[in-house]
Amino acid sequence: MNVLLLSMPDSFEHTPTVSIRMPNGALTSLAGNVEPHHRIAVADLVLIQKRVRATIQRLMEEIQPDLVGLSVMTFQRKTAGKIIELLRSLRPTVRIVVGGYDPSMAPEAYAGSDVDFIVRGEGEVTFRELLRAIETDRDYERISGLSYRVANDFRHNPDRSVSGLDCREIRLPNRQARVLSGYTMLGRQVDVVETSRGCTFDCSFCSIIAMRGRQFHTFSFDRVLADIRDARAHGARAIFLVDDNITLNVSRFEALCQAIIEARLNHLDYIVQAMTSAIANHRETLVPLMREAGFRYVFLGIENILEDDLNFLRAGPKNARREKGRNIGNAAIQAIETLHRHKMYVVGGLIVGNPEDTRQSIEANLEFARRYVDWPYIQHPTPYPRTPMTKDFYERGLIINENSEEYDGTTAVVRTDHLAAEAVEFLRWRAERWMKLRHLPAVLFHSPWFTLRNGPKMLGHIFRGATIKSLLGLENEKKAFERYRAIRKAERAYA
Ligand code: B12
Ligand code: SF4
């Protein structure tokens, strides 16, 4: 069978495509896990954000797919709908399957669209079985994790339990299947690698718990190293370890750093997400090893610096500093200072605009970011389907916007008890631009040619909507903010 797999073109405010274009790890993993007689092509549409229609037309012509698969996050739902219409108009008989976080958590949102199948949860085995079923046009009812159309309705088979990852059930990704190029992390070709899946915490804003349950499974180091080597052989010079929470098992993470060093794979730049508690509480052992292994950017899930907000986000435990078995406060500052001491950069993940937030509490978080983080990754609480936070927001009547395409993390779609959503977004937008500007010299130092070539575009992205007048304080900043929002809205018309 000919199969085309697509990830959506919609990108995120803090990972602008001028400097960051990541591959979608799900699609190559699916491609690596089908039977060898299928012909699979993977296209990450974020690489051709401005030529989505023309590229899809071309690929449909060249590949003549029997099945097209789309990987979709919630804020990409609308774009996915448009792409589905386009696919149908180009090839009315093509079968269409959707998967990823949004179809898994909100399959009902796809019932009215023209898709044939929904793969819920982990996809490799379900997708492999689906291809087999399509070939013989039977046995759909036996595939766990699959929803399929029967007449005008969807039949939802029972969920598939998550894979233990240790039984060779999930083979390495197939990067050869990619048909577009141009992945980058600040000028270095980037790829994604998984070393584990899942997390046992239960932060209220995170989709992972509903997706996988509170479970943590790991791949063997041999497999991880083989995956990194394969990414390198395909040109990668930077690797994003996309584990949900690699710091859940610190001694394993330390051993992994050691394995990377011993395998001489530490010349690559690594990017990883981490808990502040793990970094602070293991600062003497873990952090120097991370440095030696080549880690460069660490995304810290700080979430918020105020206790009440952390309680709302259920993110207190993962940010706790511990000594002699006792909690002794927040770990964020110690984690950041340790990473800085070992010459790593901190991408600071914060969430502002929680139900009880006031102007002062938001400003306190922005001030923290200004003072401590290298690249701000500040978001607003976003009620993604089936997260505990979503239920809270509904019960409090704080959701003011239900347009899924605006659930991109930096559009405030909920208000607080004290502030309008737009006021929250304005505070974030106004502060963040200057923090981002401050990081550009470090980028210039690391990737001079890339920064010289793309500097104007990078600045243009950071300061969308601003004019000389607004930057000099000769125009009300609210006007520049309105222009920024209008540009952002126009950008969303990818398809
Ligand atoms: C790495 C990552 C990123 C990276 C790279 C994204 C990329 N290029 O794919 C970066 C940092 C750029 C990023 C940004 C964002 N992300 Co992100 N990200 C992740 C993370 C940590 C891992 C994703 C991953 O690669 N997993 C490994 C692969 C193999 O697993 P998978 O994606 O789940 O795919 C499996 C199944 O879902 C399924 N599947 C997936 N697609 C398809 C398609 C088909 C056809 C089939 C059959 C099956 C299938 O099969 C796959 C294999 O088992 C997740 C999860 C988490 N816990 O936090 C969040 C997550 C996906 N991100 C999320 C969000 C919201 C975002 C942002 C909007 C904001 C943010 N929170 O940072 C931006 C926007 C991204 C963009 N497109 O610009 C949410 C999505 C929530 C939702 N309901 O949509 C998640 C779940 C985190 C959360 N907060 O809960 N992200
Ligand atoms: S620690 Fe990270 S992955 Fe785990 S539940 Fe919290 S946000 Fe999600």
PDB file of N, CA, C and O in Angstrom, residues 115-180:
ATOM      1  N   VAL A 115     -13.071  11.732   7.982  1.00  0.00           N
ATOM      2  CA  VAL A 115     -11.989  10.759   8.211  1.00  0.00           C
ATOM      3  C   VAL A 115     -12.590   9.361   8.337  1.00  0.00           C
ATOM      4  O   VAL A 115     -13.739   9.195   8.730  1.00  0.00           O
ATOM      5  N   ASP A 116     -11.781   8.350   7.992  1.00  0.00           N
ATOM      6  CA  ASP A 116     -12.269   6.970   8.047  1.00  0.00           C
ATOM      7  C   ASP A 116     -11.888   6.285   9.360  1.00  0.00           C
ATOM      8  O   ASP A 116     -12.608   5.426   9.844  1.00  0.00           O
ATOM      9  N   PHE A 117     -10.715   6.667   9.888  1.00  0.00           N
ATOM     10  CA  PHE A 117     -10.222   5.979  11.087  1.00  0.00           C
ATOM     11  C   PHE A 117      -9.617   6.986  12.065  1.00  0.00           C
ATOM     12  O   PHE A 117      -9.042   7.993  11.654  1.00  0.00           O
ATOM     13  N   ILE A 118      -9.735   6.651  13.343  1.00  0.00           N
ATOM     14  CA  ILE A 118      -9.024   7.414  14.381  1.00  0.00           C
ATOM     15  C   ILE A 118      -8.191   6.406  15.171  1.00  0.00           C
ATOM     16  O   ILE A 118      -8.718   5.391  15.632  1.00  0.00           O
ATOM     17  N   VAL A 119      -6.885   6.702  15.277  1.00  0.00           N
ATOM     18  CA  VAL A 119      -6.032   5.858  16.118  1.00  0.00           C
ATOM     19  C   VAL A 119      -5.868   6.589  17.436  1.00  0.00           C
ATOM     20  O   VAL A 119      -5.365   7.707  17.487  1.00  0.00           O
ATOM     21  N   ARG A 120      -6.335   5.960  18.526  1.00  0.00           N
ATOM     22  CA  ARG A 120      -6.288   6.604  19.843  1.00  0.00           C
ATOM     23  C   ARG A 120      -5.102   6.062  20.631  1.00  0.00           C
ATOM     24  O   ARG A 120      -4.846   4.860  20.625  1.00  0.00           O
ATOM     25  N   GLY A 121      -4.367   6.987  21.283  1.00  0.00           N
ATOM     26  CA  GLY A 121      -3.236   6.563  22.127  1.00  0.00           C
ATOM     27  C   GLY A 121      -2.016   6.200  21.286  1.00  0.00           C
ATOM     28  O   GLY A 121      -1.879   6.626  20.133  1.00  0.00           O
ATOM     29  N   GLU A 122      -1.157   5.387  21.887  1.00  0.00           N
ATOM     30  CA  GLU A 122       0.091   4.979  21.229  1.00  0.00           C
ATOM     31  C   GLU A 122      -0.236   4.326  19.872  1.00  0.00           C
ATOM     32  O   GLU A 122      -1.128   3.485  19.781  1.00  0.00           O
ATOM     33  N   GLY A 123       0.554   4.712  18.840  1.00  0.00           N
ATOM     34  CA  GLY A 123       0.086   4.362  17.503  1.00  0.00           C
ATOM     35  C   GLY A 123       0.729   3.200  16.772  1.00  0.00           C
ATOM     36  O   GLY A 123       0.130   2.647  15.852  1.00  0.00           O
ATOM     37  N   GLU A 124       1.971   2.830  17.134  1.00  0.00           N
ATOM     38  CA  GLU A 124       2.727   1.926  16.258  1.00  0.00           C
ATOM     39  C   GLU A 124       1.992   0.622  15.948  1.00  0.00           C
ATOM     40  O   GLU A 124       1.837   0.246  14.791  1.00  0.00           O
ATOM     41  N   VAL A 125       1.560  -0.068  17.006  1.00  0.00           N
ATOM     42  CA  VAL A 125       0.979  -1.403  16.781  1.00  0.00           C
ATOM     43  C   VAL A 125      -0.407  -1.267  16.154  1.00  0.00           C
ATOM     44  O   VAL A 125      -0.761  -1.999  15.218  1.00  0.00           O
ATOM     45  N   THR A 126      -1.175  -0.297  16.626  1.00  0.00           N
ATOM     46  CA  THR A 126      -2.523  -0.091  16.074  1.00  0.00           C
ATOM     47  C   THR A 126      -2.438   0.214  14.579  1.00  0.00           C
ATOM     48  O   THR A 126      -3.208  -0.318  13.769  1.00  0.00           O
ATOM     49  N   PHE A 127      -1.476   1.058  14.210  1.00  0.00           N
ATOM     50  CA  PHE A 127      -1.343   1.453  12.803  1.00  0.00           C
ATOM     51  C   PHE A 127      -0.913   0.249  11.948  1.00  0.00           C
ATOM     52  O   PHE A 127      -1.429   0.032  10.853  1.00  0.00           O
ATOM     53  N   ARG A 128       0.016  -0.529  12.488  1.00  0.00           N
ATOM     54  CA  ARG A 128       0.478  -1.714  11.754  1.00  0.00           C
ATOM     55  C   ARG A 128      -0.711  -2.645  11.496  1.00  0.00           C
ATOM     56  O   ARG A 128      -0.936  -3.126  10.395  1.00  0.00           O
ATOM     57  N   GLU A 129      -1.525  -2.847  12.532  1.00  0.00           N
ATOM     58  CA  GLU A 129      -2.683  -3.739  12.390  1.00  0.00           C
ATOM     59  C   GLU A 129      -3.725  -3.125  11.462  1.00  0.00           C
ATOM     60  O   GLU A 129      -4.403  -3.833  10.716  1.00  0.00           O
ATOM     61  N   LEU A 130      -3.841  -1.809  11.494  1.00  0.00           N
ATOM     62  CA  LEU A 130      -4.815  -1.140  10.616  1.00  0.00           C
ATOM     63  C   LEU A 130      -4.452  -1.374   9.140  1.00  0.00           C
ATOM     64  O   LEU A 130      -5.324  -1.674   8.313  1.00  0.00           O
ATOM     65  N   LEU A 131      -3.165  -1.234   8.820  1.00  0.00           N
ATOM     66  CA  LEU A 131      -2.762  -1.444   7.415  1.00  0.00           C
ATOM     67  C   LEU A 131      -3.097  -2.869   6.969  1.00  0.00           C
ATOM     68  O   LEU A 131      -3.580  -3.090   5.867  1.00  0.00           O
ATOM     69  N   ARG A 132      -2.868  -3.808   7.879  1.00  0.00           N
ATOM     70  CA  ARG A 132      -3.179  -5.206   7.573  1.00  0.00           C
ATOM     71  C   ARG A 132      -4.687  -5.355   7.330  1.00  0.00           C
ATOM     72  O   ARG A 132      -5.115  -6.002   6.371  1.00  0.00           O
ATOM     73  N   ALA A 133      -5.479  -4.734   8.154  1.00  0.00           N
ATOM     74  CA  ALA A 133      -6.943  -4.855   8.041  1.00  0.00           C
ATOM     75  C   ALA A 133      -7.441  -4.205   6.744  1.00  0.00           C
ATOM     76  O   ALA A 133      -8.328  -4.740   6.070  1.00  0.00           O
ATOM     77  N   ILE A 134      -6.833  -3.058   6.379  1.00  0.00           N
ATOM     78  CA  ILE A 134      -7.279  -2.381   5.151  1.00  0.00           C
ATOM     79  C   ILE A 134      -6.965  -3.266   3.934  1.00  0.00           C
ATOM     80  O   ILE A 134      -7.768  -3.375   3.015  1.00  0.00           O
ATOM     81  N   GLU A 135      -5.800  -3.917   3.978  1.00  0.00           N
ATOM     82  CA  GLU A 135      -5.423  -4.774   2.837  1.00  0.00           C
ATOM     83  C   GLU A 135      -6.455  -5.869   2.583  1.00  0.00           C
ATOM     84  O   GLU A 135      -6.738  -6.228   1.456  1.00  0.00           O
ATOM     85  N   THR A 136      -7.015  -6.385   3.681  1.00  0.00           N
ATOM     86  CA  THR A 136      -7.967  -7.496   3.514  1.00  0.00           C
ATOM     87  C   THR A 136      -9.413  -7.023   3.720  1.00  0.00           C
ATOM     88  O   THR A 136     -10.345  -7.810   3.574  1.00  0.00           O
ATOM     89  N   ASP A 137      -9.557  -5.778   4.079  1.00  0.00           N
ATOM     90  CA  ASP A 137     -10.846  -5.158   4.394  1.00  0.00           C
ATOM     91  C   ASP A 137     -11.661  -5.981   5.407  1.00  0.00           C
ATOM     92  O   ASP A 137     -12.859  -6.200   5.231  1.00  0.00           O
ATOM     93  N   ARG A 138     -11.004  -6.386   6.460  1.00  0.00           N
ATOM     94  CA  ARG A 138     -11.737  -7.068   7.532  1.00  0.00           C
ATOM     95  C   ARG A 138     -10.966  -6.973   8.861  1.00  0.00           C
ATOM     96  O   ARG A 138      -9.835  -6.486   8.890  1.00  0.00           O
ATOM     97  N   ASP A 139     -11.616  -7.415   9.912  1.00  0.00           N
ATOM     98  CA  ASP A 139     -11.016  -7.489  11.254  1.00  0.00           C
ATOM     99  C   ASP A 139     -10.797  -6.136  11.934  1.00  0.00           C
ATOM    100  O   ASP A 139     -10.039  -6.051  12.898  1.00  0.00           O
ATOM    101  N   TYR A 140     -11.446  -5.090  11.449  1.00  0.00           N
ATOM    102  CA  TYR A 140     -11.278  -3.787  12.104  1.00  0.00           C
ATOM    103  C   TYR A 140     -11.695  -3.869  13.580  1.00  0.00           C
ATOM    104  O   TYR A 140     -11.120  -3.221  14.447  1.00  0.00           O
ATOM    105  N   GLU A 141     -12.709  -4.682  13.837  1.00  0.00           N
ATOM    106  CA  GLU A 141     -13.257  -4.743  15.199  1.00  0.00           C
ATOM    107  C   GLU A 141     -12.269  -5.368  16.193  1.00  0.00           C
ATOM    108  O   GLU A 141     -12.443  -5.258  17.401  1.00  0.00           O
ATOM    109  N   ARG A 142     -11.199  -5.997  15.671  1.00  0.00           N
ATOM    110  CA  ARG A 142     -10.249  -6.667  16.580  1.00  0.00           C
ATOM    111  C   ARG A 142      -9.086  -5.764  16.980  1.00  0.00           C
ATOM    112  O   ARG A 142      -8.203  -6.175  17.728  1.00  0.00           O
ATOM    113  N   ILE A 143      -9.059  -4.560  16.425  1.00  0.00           N
ATOM    114  CA  ILE A 143      -7.863  -3.718  16.658  1.00  0.00           C
ATOM    115  C   ILE A 143      -8.093  -2.779  17.846  1.00  0.00           C
ATOM    116  O   ILE A 143      -8.856  -1.816  17.756  1.00  0.00           O
ATOM    117  N   SER A 144      -7.404  -3.030  18.953  1.00  0.00           N
ATOM    118  CA  SER A 144      -7.542  -2.141  20.124  1.00  0.00           C
ATOM    119  C   SER A 144      -7.022  -0.760  19.777  1.00  0.00           C
ATOM    120  O   SER A 144      -6.043  -0.622  19.047  1.00  0.00           O
ATOM    121  N   GLY A 145      -7.665   0.253  20.329  1.00  0.00           N
ATOM    122  CA  GLY A 145      -7.217   1.633  20.122  1.00  0.00           C
ATOM    123  C   GLY A 145      -7.703   2.242  18.822  1.00  0.00           C
ATOM    124  O   GLY A 145      -7.393   3.393  18.520  1.00  0.00           O
ATOM    125  N   LEU A 146      -8.508   1.488  18.062  1.00  0.00           N
ATOM    126  CA  LEU A 146      -8.976   2.016  16.767  1.00  0.00           C
ATOM    127  C   LEU A 146     -10.450   2.432  16.853  1.00  0.00           C
ATOM    128  O   LEU A 146     -11.265   1.753  17.479  1.00  0.00           O
ATOM    129  N   SER A 147     -10.764   3.566  16.238  1.00  0.00           N
ATOM    130  CA  SER A 147     -12.167   3.931  16.000  1.00  0.00           C
ATOM    131  C   SER A 147     -12.349   3.912  14.492  1.00  0.00           C
ATOM    132  O   SER A 147     -11.484   4.400  13.762  1.00  0.00           O
ATOM    133  N   TYR A 148     -13.452   3.336  14.014  1.00  0.00           N
ATOM    134  CA  TYR A 148     -13.633   3.257  12.554  1.00  0.00           C
ATOM    135  C   TYR A 148     -15.092   3.505  12.215  1.00  0.00           C
ATOM    136  O   TYR A 148     -15.993   3.330  13.029  1.00  0.00           O
ATOM    137  N   ARG A 149     -15.282   3.926  11.000  1.00  0.00           N
ATOM    138  CA  ARG A 149     -16.607   4.333  10.567  1.00  0.00           C
ATOM    139  C   ARG A 149     -17.458   3.121  10.202  1.00  0.00           C
ATOM    140  O   ARG A 149     -17.015   2.224   9.489  1.00  0.00           O
ATOM    141  N   VAL A 150     -18.648   3.125  10.714  1.00  0.00           N
ATOM    142  CA  VAL A 150     -19.627   2.119  10.298  1.00  0.00           C
ATOM    143  C   VAL A 150     -20.863   2.929   9.930  1.00  0.00           C
ATOM    144  O   VAL A 150     -21.426   3.619  10.773  1.00  0.00           O
ATOM    145  N   ALA A 151     -21.211   2.890   8.645  1.00  0.00           N
ATOM    146  CA  ALA A 151     -22.252   3.768   8.096  1.00  0.00           C
ATOM    147  C   ALA A 151     -21.872   5.207   8.450  1.00  0.00           C
ATOM    148  O   ALA A 151     -20.748   5.621   8.196  1.00  0.00           O
ATOM    149  N   ASN A 152     -22.761   5.935   9.126  1.00  0.00           N
ATOM    150  CA  ASN A 152     -22.424   7.339   9.398  1.00  0.00           C
ATOM    151  C   ASN A 152     -21.880   7.552  10.799  1.00  0.00           C
ATOM    152  O   ASN A 152     -21.746   8.685  11.248  1.00  0.00           O
ATOM    153  N   ASP A 153     -21.585   6.465  11.449  1.00  0.00           N
ATOM    154  CA  ASP A 153     -21.190   6.570  12.851  1.00  0.00           C
ATOM    155  C   ASP A 153     -19.764   6.028  13.054  1.00  0.00           C
ATOM    156  O   ASP A 153     -19.241   5.345  12.176  1.00  0.00           O
ATOM    157  N   PHE A 154     -19.199   6.312  14.212  1.00  0.00           N
ATOM    158  CA  PHE A 154     -17.900   5.717  14.535  1.00  0.00           C
ATOM    159  C   PHE A 154     -18.074   4.602  15.547  1.00  0.00           C
ATOM    160  O   PHE A 154     -18.814   4.760  16.522  1.00  0.00           O
ATOM    161  N   ARG A 155     -17.405   3.497  15.308  1.00  0.00           N
ATOM    162  CA  ARG A 155     -17.376   2.454  16.342  1.00  0.00           C
ATOM    163  C   ARG A 155     -16.031   2.575  17.052  1.00  0.00           C
ATOM    164  O   ARG A 155     -14.983   2.615  16.404  1.00  0.00           O
ATOM    165  N   HIS A 156     -16.079   2.637  18.368  1.00  0.00           N
ATOM    166  CA  HIS A 156     -14.833   2.805  19.143  1.00  0.00           C
ATOM    167  C   HIS A 156     -14.447   1.483  19.795  1.00  0.00           C
ATOM    168  O   HIS A 156     -15.132   1.028  20.709  1.00  0.00           O
ATOM    169  N   ASN A 157     -13.381   0.869  19.316  1.00  0.00           N
ATOM    170  CA  ASN A 157     -12.897  -0.361  19.953  1.00  0.00           C
ATOM    171  C   ASN A 157     -12.298  -0.019  21.320  1.00  0.00           C
ATOM    172  O   ASN A 157     -11.947   1.144  21.579  1.00  0.00           O
ATOM    173  N   PRO A 158     -12.133  -1.016  22.202  1.00  0.00           N
ATOM    174  CA  PRO A 158     -11.516  -0.735  23.509  1.00  0.00           C
ATOM    175  C   PRO A 158     -10.119  -0.124  23.348  1.00  0.00           C
ATOM    176  O   PRO A 158      -9.458  -0.336  22.330  1.00  0.00           O
ATOM    177  N   ASP A 159      -9.680   0.597  24.396  1.00  0.00           N
ATOM    178  CA  ASP A 159      -8.340   1.212  24.356  1.00  0.00           C
ATOM    179  C   ASP A 159      -7.264   0.136  24.255  1.00  0.00           C
ATOM    180  O   ASP A 159      -7.463  -0.983  24.721  1.00  0.00           O
ATOM    181  N   ARG A 160      -6.134   0.530  23.709  1.00  0.00           N
ATOM    182  CA  ARG A 160      -4.965  -0.370  23.706  1.00  0.00           C
ATOM    183  C   ARG A 160      -4.122  -0.026  24.928  1.00  0.00           C
ATOM    184  O   ARG A 160      -3.916   1.157  25.229  1.00  0.00           O
ATOM    185  N   SER A 161      -3.622  -1.027  25.632  1.00  0.00           N
ATOM    186  CA  SER A 161      -2.764  -0.675  26.773  1.00  0.00           C
ATOM    187  C   SER A 161      -1.401  -0.240  26.253  1.00  0.00           C
ATOM    188  O   SER A 161      -0.976  -0.651  25.154  1.00  0.00           O
ATOM    189  N   VAL A 162      -0.717   0.593  27.054  1.00  0.00           N
ATOM    190  CA  VAL A 162       0.533   1.167  26.555  1.00  0.00           C
ATOM    191  C   VAL A 162       1.625   0.097  26.480  1.00  0.00           C
ATOM    192  O   VAL A 162       1.613  -0.870  27.247  1.00  0.00           O
ATOM    193  N   SER A 163       2.547   0.310  25.583  1.00  0.00           N
ATOM    194  CA  SER A 163       3.612  -0.666  25.392  1.00  0.00           C
ATOM    195  C   SER A 163       4.651  -0.546  26.509  1.00  0.00           C
ATOM    196  O   SER A 163       4.963   0.557  26.966  1.00  0.00           O
ATOM    197  N   GLY A 164       5.203  -1.678  26.903  1.00  0.00           N
ATOM    198  CA  GLY A 164       6.256  -1.665  27.924  1.00  0.00           C
ATOM    199  C   GLY A 164       7.599  -1.211  27.377  1.00  0.00           C
ATOM    200  O   GLY A 164       8.532  -0.960  28.128  1.00  0.00           O
ATOM    201  N   LEU A 165       7.717  -1.090  26.083  1.00  0.00           N
ATOM    202  CA  LEU A 165       8.916  -0.605  25.369  1.00  0.00           C
ATOM    203  C   LEU A 165      10.135  -1.510  25.505  1.00  0.00           C
ATOM    204  O   LEU A 165      11.156  -1.269  24.899  1.00  0.00           O
ATOM    205  N   ASP A 166      10.031  -2.536  26.336  1.00  0.00           N
ATOM    206  CA  ASP A 166      11.221  -3.336  26.589  1.00  0.00           C
ATOM    207  C   ASP A 166      11.209  -4.632  25.766  1.00  0.00           C
ATOM    208  O   ASP A 166      12.097  -5.442  25.856  1.00  0.00           O
ATOM    209  N   CYS A 167      10.185  -4.833  24.958  1.00  0.00           N
ATOM    210  CA  CYS A 167      10.045  -6.161  24.350  1.00  0.00           C
ATOM    211  C   CYS A 167      10.261  -6.122  22.832  1.00  0.00           C
ATOM    212  O   CYS A 167       9.800  -6.983  22.115  1.00  0.00           O
ATOM    213  N   ARG A 168      10.930  -5.130  22.368  1.00  0.00           N
ATOM    214  CA  ARG A 168      11.216  -4.992  20.931  1.00  0.00           C
ATOM    215  C   ARG A 168       9.952  -4.904  20.084  1.00  0.00           C
ATOM    216  O   ARG A 168       9.967  -5.155  18.893  1.00  0.00           O
ATOM    217  N   GLU A 169       8.851  -4.577  20.738  1.00  0.00           N
ATOM    218  CA  GLU A 169       7.591  -4.462  20.011  1.00  0.00           C
ATOM    219  C   GLU A 169       7.620  -3.204  19.135  1.00  0.00           C
ATOM    220  O   GLU A 169       7.021  -3.161  18.077  1.00  0.00           O
ATOM    221  N   ILE A 170       8.346  -2.184  19.629  1.00  0.00           N
ATOM    222  CA  ILE A 170       8.409  -0.929  18.887  1.00  0.00           C
ATOM    223  C   ILE A 170       9.809  -0.764  18.300  1.00  0.00           C
ATOM    224  O   ILE A 170      10.783  -0.572  19.025  1.00  0.00           O
ATOM    225  N   ARG A 171       9.867  -0.860  16.977  1.00  0.00           N
ATOM    226  CA  ARG A 171      11.167  -0.795  16.300  1.00  0.00           C
ATOM    227  C   ARG A 171      11.624   0.659  16.134  1.00  0.00           C
ATOM    228  O   ARG A 171      10.860   1.591  16.369  1.00  0.00           O
ATOM    229  N   LEU A 172      12.856   0.829  15.657  1.00  0.00           N
ATOM    230  CA  LEU A 172      13.419   2.176  15.488  1.00  0.00           C
ATOM    231  C   LEU A 172      12.628   2.976  14.449  1.00  0.00           C
ATOM    232  O   LEU A 172      12.026   2.394  13.544  1.00  0.00           O
ATOM    233  N   PRO A 173      12.652   4.300  14.560  1.00  0.00           N
ATOM    234  CA  PRO A 173      11.978   5.122  13.547  1.00  0.00           C
ATOM    235  C   PRO A 173      12.611   4.945  12.165  1.00  0.00           C
ATOM    236  O   PRO A 173      13.777   4.563  12.058  1.00  0.00           O
ATOM    237  N   ASN A 174      11.820   5.246  11.145  1.00  0.00           N
ATOM    238  CA  ASN A 174      12.327   5.174   9.766  1.00  0.00           C
ATOM    239  C   ASN A 174      12.470   6.605   9.225  1.00  0.00           C
ATOM    240  O   ASN A 174      11.529   7.198   8.736  1.00  0.00           O
ATOM    241  N   ARG A 175      13.684   7.156   9.337  1.00  0.00           N
ATOM    242  CA  ARG A 175      13.916   8.544   8.896  1.00  0.00           C
ATOM    243  C   ARG A 175      14.052   8.641   7.379  1.00  0.00           C
ATOM    244  O   ARG A 175      13.921   9.716   6.809  1.00  0.00           O
ATOM    245  N   GLN A 176      14.350   7.493   6.781  1.00  0.00           N
ATOM    246  CA  GLN A 176      14.479   7.443   5.329  1.00  0.00           C
ATOM    247  C   GLN A 176      13.161   7.814   4.639  1.00  0.00           C
ATOM    248  O   GLN A 176      13.153   8.233   3.490  1.00  0.00           O
ATOM    249  N   ALA A 177      12.067   7.649   5.369  1.00  0.00           N
ATOM    250  CA  ALA A 177      10.738   7.877   4.765  1.00  0.00           C
ATOM    251  C   ALA A 177      10.436   9.363   4.568  1.00  0.00           C
ATOM    252  O   ALA A 177       9.480   9.716   3.889  1.00  0.00           O
ATOM    253  N   ARG A 178      11.271  10.239   5.152  1.00  0.00           N
ATOM    254  CA  ARG A 178      10.967  11.678   5.048  1.00  0.00           C
ATOM    255  C   ARG A 178      11.176  12.180   3.621  1.00  0.00           C
ATOM    256  O   ARG A 178      12.199  11.876   3.010  1.00  0.00           O
ATOM    257  N   VAL A 179      10.228  12.970   3.161  1.00  0.00           N
ATOM    258  CA  VAL A 179      10.338  13.453   1.784  1.00  0.00           C
ATOM    259  C   VAL A 179      10.562  14.972   1.716  1.00  0.00           C
ATOM    260  O   VAL A 179      10.662  15.521   0.628  1.00  0.00           O
ATOM    261  N   LEU A 180      10.592  15.636   2.861  1.00  0.00           N
ATOM    262  CA  LEU A 180      10.897  17.080   2.859  1.00  0.00           C
ATOM    263  C   LEU A 180      12.147  17.291   3.712  1.00  0.00           C
ATOM    264  O   LEU A 180      12.448  16.476   4.592  1.00  0.00           O
TER     265      LEU A 180
END
